Amino acid sequence: MSELVTQLSEPLFNSFQSETFVLLSTVDAETGGPTSSAISWVYALNPSTLRFAVDHRSRLVNNMKVHPRITMTVFGAETIYAINGVAEVAQDPLAGVPFKMCCFDMKIDAVRNALFYGAQLASAPTYSKVYDQRAMEKLDNQVFTAMQKA
């Protein structure tokens, strides 16, 4: 049995110092069922804490307030990691952004390789933002700056 890892490795921590998208899995507050959403406003505050922001219009905010145990799935260079932990509100609403957002800190309980045995990712998935480039850069900068100050 492998040893339980309770914080981000240095390469994984470094990957969270710039924009990284993850799948955020929560328990739906209304149905009690699982739900996953892709988010990209996330960074590593330190090796044992991930900070992230979610638009208040999203069901994720209430889900995490009601059921704070969450999983973030991140696609690494060669594998997929499941990062388990507890979400707590860091700032609500997040100051310094043009619309109402909630900033959370995830205290990491476990970091696990979630890729099936014997497999390795040939490449990490990529994405592109399809809205106005200047508006996107401005909003991303506002959100990340506000999260760092929270």
Tab-separated table of N, CA and C in Angstrom:
chain	number	residue	atom	x	y	z
A	1	MET	N	0.849	-1.184	0.000
A	1	MET	CA	0.000	0.000	0.000
A	1	MET	C	0.891	1.242	0.000
A	2	SER	N	0.563	2.207	-0.832
A	2	SER	CA	1.380	3.406	-0.919
A	2	SER	C	1.073	4.372	0.225
A	3	GLU	N	2.059	5.198	0.509
A	3	GLU	CA	1.941	6.186	1.582
A	3	GLU	C	0.961	7.289	1.183
A	4	LEU	N	0.159	7.740	2.151
A	4	LEU	CA	-0.797	8.806	1.909
A	4	LEU	C	-0.050	10.128	1.720
A	5	VAL	N	-0.311	10.804	0.611
A	5	VAL	CA	0.295	12.099	0.316
A	5	VAL	C	-0.738	13.165	0.656
A	6	THR	N	-0.359	14.111	1.523
A	6	THR	CA	-1.314	15.110	2.011
A	6	THR	C	-1.010	16.530	1.543
A	7	GLN	N	-0.069	16.669	0.616
A	7	GLN	CA	0.182	17.999	0.053
A	7	GLN	C	0.711	17.864	-1.366
A	8	LEU	N	0.707	18.978	-2.072
A	8	LEU	CA	1.139	19.001	-3.458
A	8	LEU	C	2.636	18.772	-3.562
A	9	SER	N	3.053	17.971	-4.546
A	9	SER	CA	4.477	17.833	-4.848
A	9	SER	C	4.957	19.169	-5.415
A	10	GLU	N	6.265	19.340	-5.476
A	10	GLU	CA	6.794	20.597	-6.017
A	10	GLU	C	6.357	20.838	-7.464
A	11	PRO	N	6.439	19.833	-8.362
A	11	PRO	CA	5.964	20.080	-9.734
A	11	PRO	C	4.463	20.397	-9.796
A	12	LEU	N	3.664	19.718	-8.984
A	12	LEU	CA	2.222	19.991	-8.978
A	12	LEU	C	1.943	21.378	-8.398
A	13	PHE	N	2.642	21.735	-7.313
A	13	PHE	CA	2.519	23.084	-6.739
A	13	PHE	C	2.863	24.131	-7.806
A	14	ASN	N	3.957	23.927	-8.510
A	14	ASN	CA	4.387	24.888	-9.541
A	14	ASN	C	3.367	25.006	-10.660
A	15	SER	N	2.689	23.917	-11.005
A	15	SER	CA	1.687	23.984	-12.061
A	15	SER	C	0.500	24.846	-11.646
A	16	PHE	N	0.264	24.969	-10.325
A	16	PHE	CA	-0.829	25.791	-9.822
A	16	PHE	C	-0.411	27.245	-9.586
A	17	GLN	N	0.775	27.640	-10.041
A	17	GLN	CA	1.199	29.034	-9.921
A	17	GLN	C	0.798	29.848	-11.143
A	18	SER	N	0.342	29.172	-12.174
A	18	SER	CA	-0.202	29.850	-13.347
A	18	SER	C	-1.556	29.215	-13.649
A	19	GLU	N	-2.279	29.782	-14.582
A	19	GLU	CA	-3.639	29.308	-14.842
A	19	GLU	C	-3.657	27.829	-15.194
A	20	THR	N	-4.461	27.102	-14.460
A	20	THR	CA	-4.630	25.665	-14.644
A	20	THR	C	-6.109	25.362	-14.540
A	21	PHE	N	-6.624	24.528	-15.425
A	21	PHE	CA	-8.029	24.184	-15.261
A	21	PHE	C	-8.147	22.848	-14.539
A	22	VAL	N	-9.178	22.740	-13.738
A	22	VAL	CA	-9.441	21.528	-12.969
A	22	VAL	C	-10.917	21.172	-13.103
A	23	LEU	N	-11.249	19.952	-12.780
A	23	LEU	CA	-12.637	19.558	-12.601
A	23	LEU	C	-12.903	19.599	-11.108
A	24	LEU	N	-13.868	20.409	-10.711
A	24	LEU	CA	-14.243	20.545	-9.310
A	24	LEU	C	-15.478	19.682	-9.071
A	25	SER	N	-15.335	18.697	-8.202
A	25	SER	CA	-16.447	17.798	-7.886
A	25	SER	C	-16.986	18.122	-6.505
A	26	THR	N	-18.301	18.287	-6.450
A	26	THR	CA	-18.983	18.609	-5.200
A	26	THR	C	-20.194	17.698	-5.053
A	27	VAL	N	-20.835	17.790	-3.899
A	27	VAL	CA	-22.109	17.109	-3.676
A	27	VAL	C	-23.197	18.161	-3.854
A	28	ASP	N	-24.153	17.890	-4.736
A	28	ASP	CA	-25.219	18.843	-4.993
A	28	ASP	C	-26.058	19.047	-3.731
A	29	ALA	N	-26.221	20.296	-3.322
A	29	ALA	CA	-26.941	20.621	-2.086
A	29	ALA	C	-28.411	20.245	-2.155
A	30	GLU	N	-29.003	20.238	-3.349
A	30	GLU	CA	-30.427	19.925	-3.486
A	30	GLU	C	-30.693	18.437	-3.669
A	31	THR	N	-29.902	17.780	-4.514
A	31	THR	CA	-30.182	16.386	-4.846
A	31	THR	C	-29.365	15.388	-4.045
A	32	GLY	N	-28.236	15.837	-3.489
A	32	GLY	CA	-27.338	14.929	-2.780
A	32	GLY	C	-26.478	14.100	-3.708
A	33	GLY	N	-26.608	14.329	-5.006
A	33	GLY	CA	-25.826	13.580	-5.989
A	33	GLY	C	-24.515	14.265	-6.319
A	34	PRO	N	-23.613	13.546	-6.975
A	34	PRO	CA	-22.326	14.144	-7.361
A	34	PRO	C	-22.489	15.086	-8.542
A	35	THR	N	-21.613	16.080	-8.613
A	35	THR	CA	-21.599	17.011	-9.736
A	35	THR	C	-20.163	17.473	-9.973
A	36	SER	N	-19.822	17.732	-11.227
A	36	SER	CA	-18.486	18.205	-11.589
A	36	SER	C	-18.599	19.393	-12.533
A	37	SER	N	-17.697	20.344	-12.351
A	37	SER	CA	-17.634	21.525	-13.220
A	37	SER	C	-16.173	21.885	-13.447
A	38	ALA	N	-15.864	22.368	-14.630
A	38	ALA	CA	-14.510	22.827	-14.925
A	38	ALA	C	-14.364	24.274	-14.452
A	39	ILE	N	-13.266	24.558	-13.750
A	39	ILE	CA	-12.947	25.918	-13.330
A	39	ILE	C	-11.473	26.196	-13.637
A	40	SER	N	-11.125	27.469	-13.758
A	40	SER	CA	-9.720	27.803	-14.032
A	40	SER	C	-9.170	28.866	-13.089
A	41	TRP	N	-10.006	29.480	-12.278
A	41	TRP	CA	-9.497	30.459	-11.317
A	41	TRP	C	-9.088	29.722	-10.054
A	42	VAL	N	-7.932	29.071	-10.111
A	42	VAL	CA	-7.423	28.282	-8.996
A	42	VAL	C	-5.900	28.422	-8.956
A	43	TYR	N	-5.344	28.536	-7.765
A	43	TYR	CA	-3.890	28.525	-7.621
A	43	TYR	C	-3.530	27.975	-6.252
A	44	ALA	N	-2.276	27.548	-6.133
A	44	ALA	CA	-1.795	26.989	-4.866
A	44	ALA	C	-1.312	28.111	-3.970
A	45	LEU	N	-1.969	28.266	-2.841
A	45	LEU	CA	-1.557	29.242	-1.837
A	45	LEU	C	-0.280	28.763	-1.173
A	46	ASN	N	-0.226	27.466	-0.889
A	46	ASN	CA	0.949	26.780	-0.343
A	46	ASN	C	0.757	25.301	-0.685
A	47	PRO	N	1.708	24.425	-0.359
A	47	PRO	CA	1.573	23.019	-0.759
A	47	PRO	C	0.381	22.268	-0.155
A	48	SER	N	-0.267	22.836	0.855
A	48	SER	CA	-1.403	22.141	1.461
A	48	SER	C	-2.734	22.891	1.300
A	49	THR	N	-2.732	23.977	0.497
A	49	THR	CA	-3.954	24.769	0.313
A	49	THR	C	-4.088	25.242	-1.131
A	50	LEU	N	-5.253	24.969	-1.720
A	50	LEU	CA	-5.596	25.525	-3.025
A	50	LEU	C	-6.643	26.606	-2.812
A	51	ARG	N	-6.460	27.739	-3.450
A	51	ARG	CA	-7.429	28.834	-3.381
A	51	ARG	C	-8.084	28.951	-4.756
A	52	PHE	N	-9.405	29.155	-4.754
A	52	PHE	CA	-10.120	29.247	-6.022
A	52	PHE	C	-11.339	30.143	-5.878
A	53	ALA	N	-11.793	30.655	-7.008
A	53	ALA	CA	-12.942	31.557	-7.025
A	53	ALA	C	-14.024	30.988	-7.929
A	54	VAL	N	-15.274	31.211	-7.496
A	54	VAL	CA	-16.435	30.706	-8.229
A	54	VAL	C	-17.463	31.832	-8.315
A	55	ASP	N	-18.052	31.984	-9.473
A	55	ASP	CA	-19.122	32.962	-9.694
A	55	ASP	C	-20.301	32.602	-8.791
A	56	HIS	N	-20.865	33.601	-8.126
A	56	HIS	CA	-21.974	33.365	-7.194
A	56	HIS	C	-23.220	32.801	-7.872
A	57	ARG	N	-23.335	32.949	-9.178
A	57	ARG	CA	-24.486	32.395	-9.890
A	57	ARG	C	-24.389	30.871	-10.007
A	58	SER	N	-23.220	30.323	-9.726
A	58	SER	CA	-23.007	28.884	-9.843
A	58	SER	C	-23.573	28.142	-8.632
A	59	ARG	N	-24.139	26.976	-8.888
A	59	ARG	CA	-24.627	26.111	-7.811
A	59	ARG	C	-23.472	25.626	-6.927
A	60	LEU	N	-22.247	25.686	-7.447
A	60	LEU	CA	-21.090	25.205	-6.687
A	60	LEU	C	-20.947	25.916	-5.346
A	61	VAL	N	-21.252	27.212	-5.312
A	61	VAL	CA	-21.085	27.990	-4.080
A	61	VAL	C	-21.923	27.379	-2.961
A	62	ASN	N	-23.202	27.186	-3.191
A	62	ASN	CA	-24.074	26.610	-2.168
A	62	ASN	C	-23.700	25.155	-1.884
A	63	ASN	N	-23.343	24.407	-2.942
A	63	ASN	CA	-22.925	23.016	-2.731
A	63	ASN	C	-21.813	22.926	-1.697
A	64	MET	N	-20.782	23.778	-1.842
A	64	MET	CA	-19.622	23.701	-0.937
A	64	MET	C	-19.937	24.246	0.446
A	65	LYS	N	-20.867	25.200	0.526
A	65	LYS	CA	-21.252	25.696	1.847
A	65	LYS	C	-22.031	24.633	2.618
A	66	VAL	N	-22.820	23.832	1.910
A	66	VAL	CA	-23.611	22.783	2.555
A	66	VAL	C	-22.783	21.506	2.763
A	67	HIS	N	-22.015	21.115	1.741
A	67	HIS	CA	-21.183	19.903	1.775
A	67	HIS	C	-19.742	20.302	1.417
A	68	PRO	N	-18.912	20.659	2.389
A	68	PRO	CA	-17.596	21.211	2.078
A	68	PRO	C	-16.539	20.213	1.573
A	69	ARG	N	-16.791	18.914	1.655
A	69	ARG	CA	-15.817	17.947	1.144
A	69	ARG	C	-15.882	17.944	-0.390
A	70	ILE	N	-14.725	18.175	-1.015
A	70	ILE	CA	-14.661	18.302	-2.472
A	70	ILE	C	-13.470	17.527	-3.023
A	71	THR	N	-13.480	17.373	-4.337
A	71	THR	CA	-12.340	16.806	-5.057
A	71	THR	C	-12.036	17.704	-6.240
A	72	MET	N	-10.755	17.997	-6.440
A	72	MET	CA	-10.306	18.669	-7.655
A	72	MET	C	-9.508	17.653	-8.447
A	73	THR	N	-9.867	17.506	-9.711
A	73	THR	CA	-9.148	16.606	-10.609
A	73	THR	C	-8.333	17.463	-11.555
A	74	VAL	N	-7.032	17.206	-11.585
A	74	VAL	CA	-6.135	17.994	-12.433
A	74	VAL	C	-5.358	17.044	-13.340
A	75	PHE	N	-5.210	17.472	-14.590
A	75	PHE	CA	-4.496	16.690	-15.570
A	75	PHE	C	-3.047	17.154	-15.578
A	76	GLY	N	-2.140	16.292	-15.121
A	76	GLY	CA	-0.728	16.631	-15.056
A	76	GLY	C	-0.025	16.316	-16.358
A	77	ALA	N	1.299	16.382	-16.317
A	77	ALA	CA	2.091	16.138	-17.517
A	77	ALA	C	1.924	14.704	-18.021
A	78	GLU	N	1.854	13.734	-17.111
A	78	GLU	CA	1.745	12.341	-17.528
A	78	GLU	C	0.624	11.582	-16.838
A	79	THR	N	-0.054	12.213	-15.886
A	79	THR	CA	-1.074	11.500	-15.135
A	79	THR	C	-2.223	12.433	-14.758
A	80	ILE	N	-3.195	11.897	-14.088
A	80	ILE	CA	-4.334	12.646	-13.581
A	80	ILE	C	-4.299	12.546	-12.065
A	81	TYR	N	-4.439	13.668	-11.391
A	81	TYR	CA	-4.438	13.693	-9.930
A	81	TYR	C	-5.825	14.003	-9.403
A	82	ALA	N	-6.224	13.295	-8.361
A	82	ALA	CA	-7.437	13.610	-7.613
A	82	ALA	C	-6.972	14.205	-6.293
A	83	ILE	N	-7.345	15.452	-6.055
A	83	ILE	CA	-6.948	16.153	-4.837
A	83	ILE	C	-8.203	16.304	-3.983
A	84	ASN	N	-8.200	15.653	-2.840
A	84	ASN	CA	-9.351	15.654	-1.943
A	84	ASN	C	-9.108	16.614	-0.797
A	85	GLY	N	-10.181	17.263	-0.322
A	85	GLY	CA	-10.042	18.157	0.810
A	85	GLY	C	-11.360	18.780	1.212
A	86	VAL	N	-11.227	19.805	2.028
A	86	VAL	CA	-12.380	20.508	2.581
A	86	VAL	C	-12.312	21.963	2.144
A	87	ALA	N	-13.426	22.450	1.576
A	87	ALA	CA	-13.511	23.843	1.130
A	87	ALA	C	-14.057	24.712	2.251
A	88	GLU	N	-13.433	25.853	2.448
A	88	GLU	CA	-13.972	26.842	3.384
A	88	GLU	C	-13.903	28.212	2.723
A	89	VAL	N	-14.862	29.055	3.033
A	89	VAL	CA	-14.924	30.377	2.431
A	89	VAL	C	-13.744	31.213	2.926
A	90	ALA	N	-13.005	31.782	1.981
A	90	ALA	CA	-11.902	32.687	2.317
A	90	ALA	C	-12.389	34.134	2.292
A	91	GLN	N	-13.249	34.464	1.311
A	91	GLN	CA	-13.817	35.810	1.222
A	91	GLN	C	-15.096	35.753	0.384
A	92	ASP	N	-16.165	36.320	0.929
A	92	ASP	CA	-17.458	36.322	0.252
A	92	ASP	C	-18.200	37.607	0.563
A	93	PRO	N	-18.373	38.466	-0.438
A	93	PRO	CA	-17.936	38.327	-1.815
A	93	PRO	C	-16.452	38.681	-1.969
A	94	LEU	N	-15.872	38.206	-3.043
A	94	LEU	CA	-14.475	38.497	-3.356
A	94	LEU	C	-14.372	39.959	-3.774
A	95	ALA	N	-13.573	40.723	-3.045
A	95	ALA	CA	-13.429	42.158	-3.319
A	95	ALA	C	-12.569	42.404	-4.552
A	96	GLY	N	-12.909	43.453	-5.305
A	96	GLY	CA	-12.067	43.900	-6.409
A	96	GLY	C	-12.350	43.244	-7.744
A	97	VAL	N	-13.505	42.576	-7.865
A	97	VAL	CA	-13.881	41.999	-9.153
A	97	VAL	C	-15.230	42.589	-9.570
A	98	PRO	N	-15.513	42.627	-10.876
A	98	PRO	CA	-16.699	43.346	-11.343
A	98	PRO	C	-18.040	42.634	-11.129
A	99	PHE	N	-18.028	41.409	-10.643
A	99	PHE	CA	-19.291	40.736	-10.337
A	99	PHE	C	-19.101	39.880	-9.097
A	100	LYS	N	-20.201	39.455	-8.518
A	100	LYS	CA	-20.160	38.765	-7.234
A	100	LYS	C	-19.566	37.359	-7.378
A	101	MET	N	-18.466	37.146	-6.651
A	101	MET	CA	-17.790	35.850	-6.637
A	101	MET	C	-17.532	35.457	-5.193
A	102	CYS	N	-17.315	34.174	-4.995
A	102	CYS	CA	-16.951	33.653	-3.680
A	102	CYS	C	-15.573	33.010	-3.802
A	103	CYS	N	-14.694	33.340	-2.873
A	103	CYS	CA	-13.342	32.798	-2.856
A	103	CYS	C	-13.269	31.726	-1.770
A	104	PHE	N	-12.765	30.549	-2.142
A	104	PHE	CA	-12.648	29.422	-1.220
A	104	PHE	C	-11.197	28.999	-1.071
A	105	ASP	N	-10.874	28.441	0.088
A	105	ASP	CA	-9.620	27.738	0.294
A	105	ASP	C	-9.952	26.272	0.480
A	106	MET	N	-9.191	25.426	-0.193
A	106	MET	CA	-9.332	23.984	-0.024
A	106	MET	C	-8.150	23.483	0.776
A	107	LYS	N	-8.421	22.959	1.961
A	107	LYS	CA	-7.385	22.338	2.782
A	107	LYS	C	-7.228	20.905	2.287
A	108	ILE	N	-6.058	20.573	1.783
A	108	ILE	CA	-5.829	19.287	1.135
A	108	ILE	C	-5.685	18.170	2.172
A	109	ASP	N	-6.457	17.096	1.969
A	109	ASP	CA	-6.360	15.889	2.790
A	109	ASP	C	-5.536	14.810	2.102
A	110	ALA	N	-5.656	14.728	0.778
A	110	ALA	CA	-4.976	13.661	0.044
A	110	ALA	C	-4.774	14.065	-1.407
A	111	VAL	N	-3.646	13.626	-1.968
A	111	VAL	CA	-3.341	13.794	-3.388
A	111	VAL	C	-3.061	12.392	-3.921
A	112	ARG	N	-3.872	11.965	-4.892
A	112	ARG	CA	-3.759	10.599	-5.403
A	112	ARG	C	-3.634	10.600	-6.925
A	113	ASN	N	-2.877	9.632	-7.425
A	113	ASN	CA	-2.841	9.383	-8.853
A	113	ASN	C	-4.165	8.718	-9.208
A	114	ALA	N	-4.950	9.337	-10.083
A	114	ALA	CA	-6.283	8.835	-10.409
A	114	ALA	C	-6.351	8.155	-11.773
A	115	LEU	N	-5.215	7.997	-12.418
A	115	LEU	CA	-5.204	7.348	-13.725
A	115	LEU	C	-5.137	5.836	-13.523
A	116	PHE	N	-5.826	5.097	-14.341
A	116	PHE	CA	-5.851	3.650	-14.180
A	116	PHE	C	-4.457	3.051	-14.352
A	117	TYR	N	-4.255	1.913	-13.700
A	117	TYR	CA	-2.945	1.257	-13.654
A	117	TYR	C	-2.419	0.971	-15.057
A	118	GLY	N	-1.148	1.286	-15.244
A	118	GLY	CA	-0.485	0.992	-16.502
A	118	GLY	C	-0.664	2.036	-17.578
A	119	ALA	N	-1.352	3.126	-17.269
A	119	ALA	CA	-1.597	4.168	-18.273
A	119	ALA	C	-0.772	5.409	-17.970
A	120	GLN	N	-0.520	6.178	-18.997
A	120	GLN	CA	0.168	7.449	-18.874
A	120	GLN	C	-0.432	8.393	-19.904
A	121	LEU	N	-0.684	9.643	-19.511
A	121	LEU	CA	-1.219	10.616	-20.468
A	121	LEU	C	-0.162	10.940	-21.514
A	122	ALA	N	-0.556	10.905	-22.770
A	122	ALA	CA	0.358	11.275	-23.847
A	122	ALA	C	0.533	12.788	-23.883
A	123	SER	N	-0.540	13.511	-23.508
A	123	SER	CA	-0.470	14.967	-23.411
A	123	SER	C	-1.600	15.446	-22.514
A	124	ALA	N	-1.355	16.552	-21.850
A	124	ALA	CA	-2.398	17.147	-21.010
A	124	ALA	C	-3.404	17.856	-21.915
A	125	PRO	N	-4.685	17.863	-21.552
A	125	PRO	CA	-5.665	18.577	-22.375
A	125	PRO	C	-5.397	20.077	-22.379
A	126	THR	N	-5.752	20.716	-23.460
A	126	THR	CA	-5.630	22.167	-23.564
A	126	THR	C	-7.005	22.746	-23.863
A	127	TYR	N	-7.137	24.039	-23.636
A	127	TYR	CA	-8.394	24.717	-23.919
A	127	TYR	C	-8.077	26.122	-24.388
A	128	SER	N	-9.055	26.750	-24.999
A	128	SER	CA	-8.908	28.151	-25.390
A	128	SER	C	-10.161	28.886	-24.958
A	129	LYS	N	-9.984	30.140	-24.636
A	129	LYS	CA	-11.110	30.987	-24.239
A	129	LYS	C	-11.628	31.679	-25.493
A	130	VAL	N	-12.939	31.646	-25.659
A	130	VAL	CA	-13.513	32.093	-26.924
A	130	VAL	C	-14.187	33.454	-26.845
A	131	TYR	N	-14.035	34.146	-25.716
A	131	TYR	CA	-14.613	35.473	-25.648
A	131	TYR	C	-13.516	36.515	-25.836
A	132	ASP	N	-13.877	37.774	-25.824
A	132	ASP	CA	-12.977	38.887	-26.097
A	132	ASP	C	-11.650	38.746	-25.335
A	133	GLN	N	-10.537	38.715	-26.062
A	133	GLN	CA	-9.208	38.489	-25.476
A	133	GLN	C	-8.847	39.554	-24.443
A	134	ARG	N	-9.074	40.828	-24.758
A	134	ARG	CA	-8.741	41.899	-23.801
A	134	ARG	C	-9.602	41.795	-22.551
A	135	ALA	N	-10.889	41.552	-22.724
A	135	ALA	CA	-11.793	41.426	-21.576
A	135	ALA	C	-11.398	40.223	-20.716
A	136	MET	N	-11.036	39.121	-21.360
A	136	MET	CA	-10.631	37.920	-20.646
A	136	MET	C	-9.373	38.160	-19.817
A	137	GLU	N	-8.372	38.783	-20.414
A	137	GLU	CA	-7.129	39.052	-19.693
A	137	GLU	C	-7.374	39.998	-18.515
A	138	LYS	N	-8.184	41.021	-18.722
A	138	LYS	CA	-8.494	41.975	-17.656
A	138	LYS	C	-9.214	41.273	-16.507
A	139	LEU	N	-10.231	40.471	-16.830
A	139	LEU	CA	-10.981	39.766	-15.794
A	139	LEU	C	-10.095	38.758	-15.060
A	140	ASP	N	-9.310	37.986	-15.792
A	140	ASP	CA	-8.413	37.023	-15.146
A	140	ASP	C	-7.456	37.720	-14.190
A	141	ASN	N	-6.889	38.843	-14.623
A	141	ASN	CA	-5.972	39.592	-13.755
A	141	ASN	C	-6.692	40.108	-12.512
A	142	GLN	N	-7.916	40.629	-12.672
A	142	GLN	CA	-8.674	41.121	-11.530
A	142	GLN	C	-8.950	39.989	-10.540
A	143	VAL	N	-9.383	38.851	-11.037
A	143	VAL	CA	-9.735	37.727	-10.161
A	143	VAL	C	-8.504	37.205	-9.433
A	144	PHE	N	-7.419	36.956	-10.163
A	144	PHE	CA	-6.229	36.418	-9.511
A	144	PHE	C	-5.633	37.403	-8.514
A	145	THR	N	-5.633	38.687	-8.820
A	145	THR	CA	-5.151	39.692	-7.874
A	145	THR	C	-6.021	39.724	-6.628
A	146	ALA	N	-7.338	39.684	-6.809
A	146	ALA	CA	-8.255	39.686	-5.670
A	146	ALA	C	-8.086	38.426	-4.816
A	147	MET	N	-7.894	37.271	-5.457
A	147	MET	CA	-7.709	36.027	-4.703
A	147	MET	C	-6.420	36.078	-3.874
A	148	GLN	N	-5.376	36.685	-4.409
A	148	GLN	CA	-4.126	36.781	-3.671
A	148	GLN	C	-4.249	37.685	-2.456
A	149	LYS	N	-5.156	38.656	-2.531
A	149	LYS	CA	-5.352	39.582	-1.414
A	149	LYS	C	-6.351	39.048	-0.373
A	150	ALA	N	-7.163	38.072	-0.763
A	150	ALA	CA	-8.231	37.552	0.125
A	150	ALA	C	-7.666	36.942	1.403
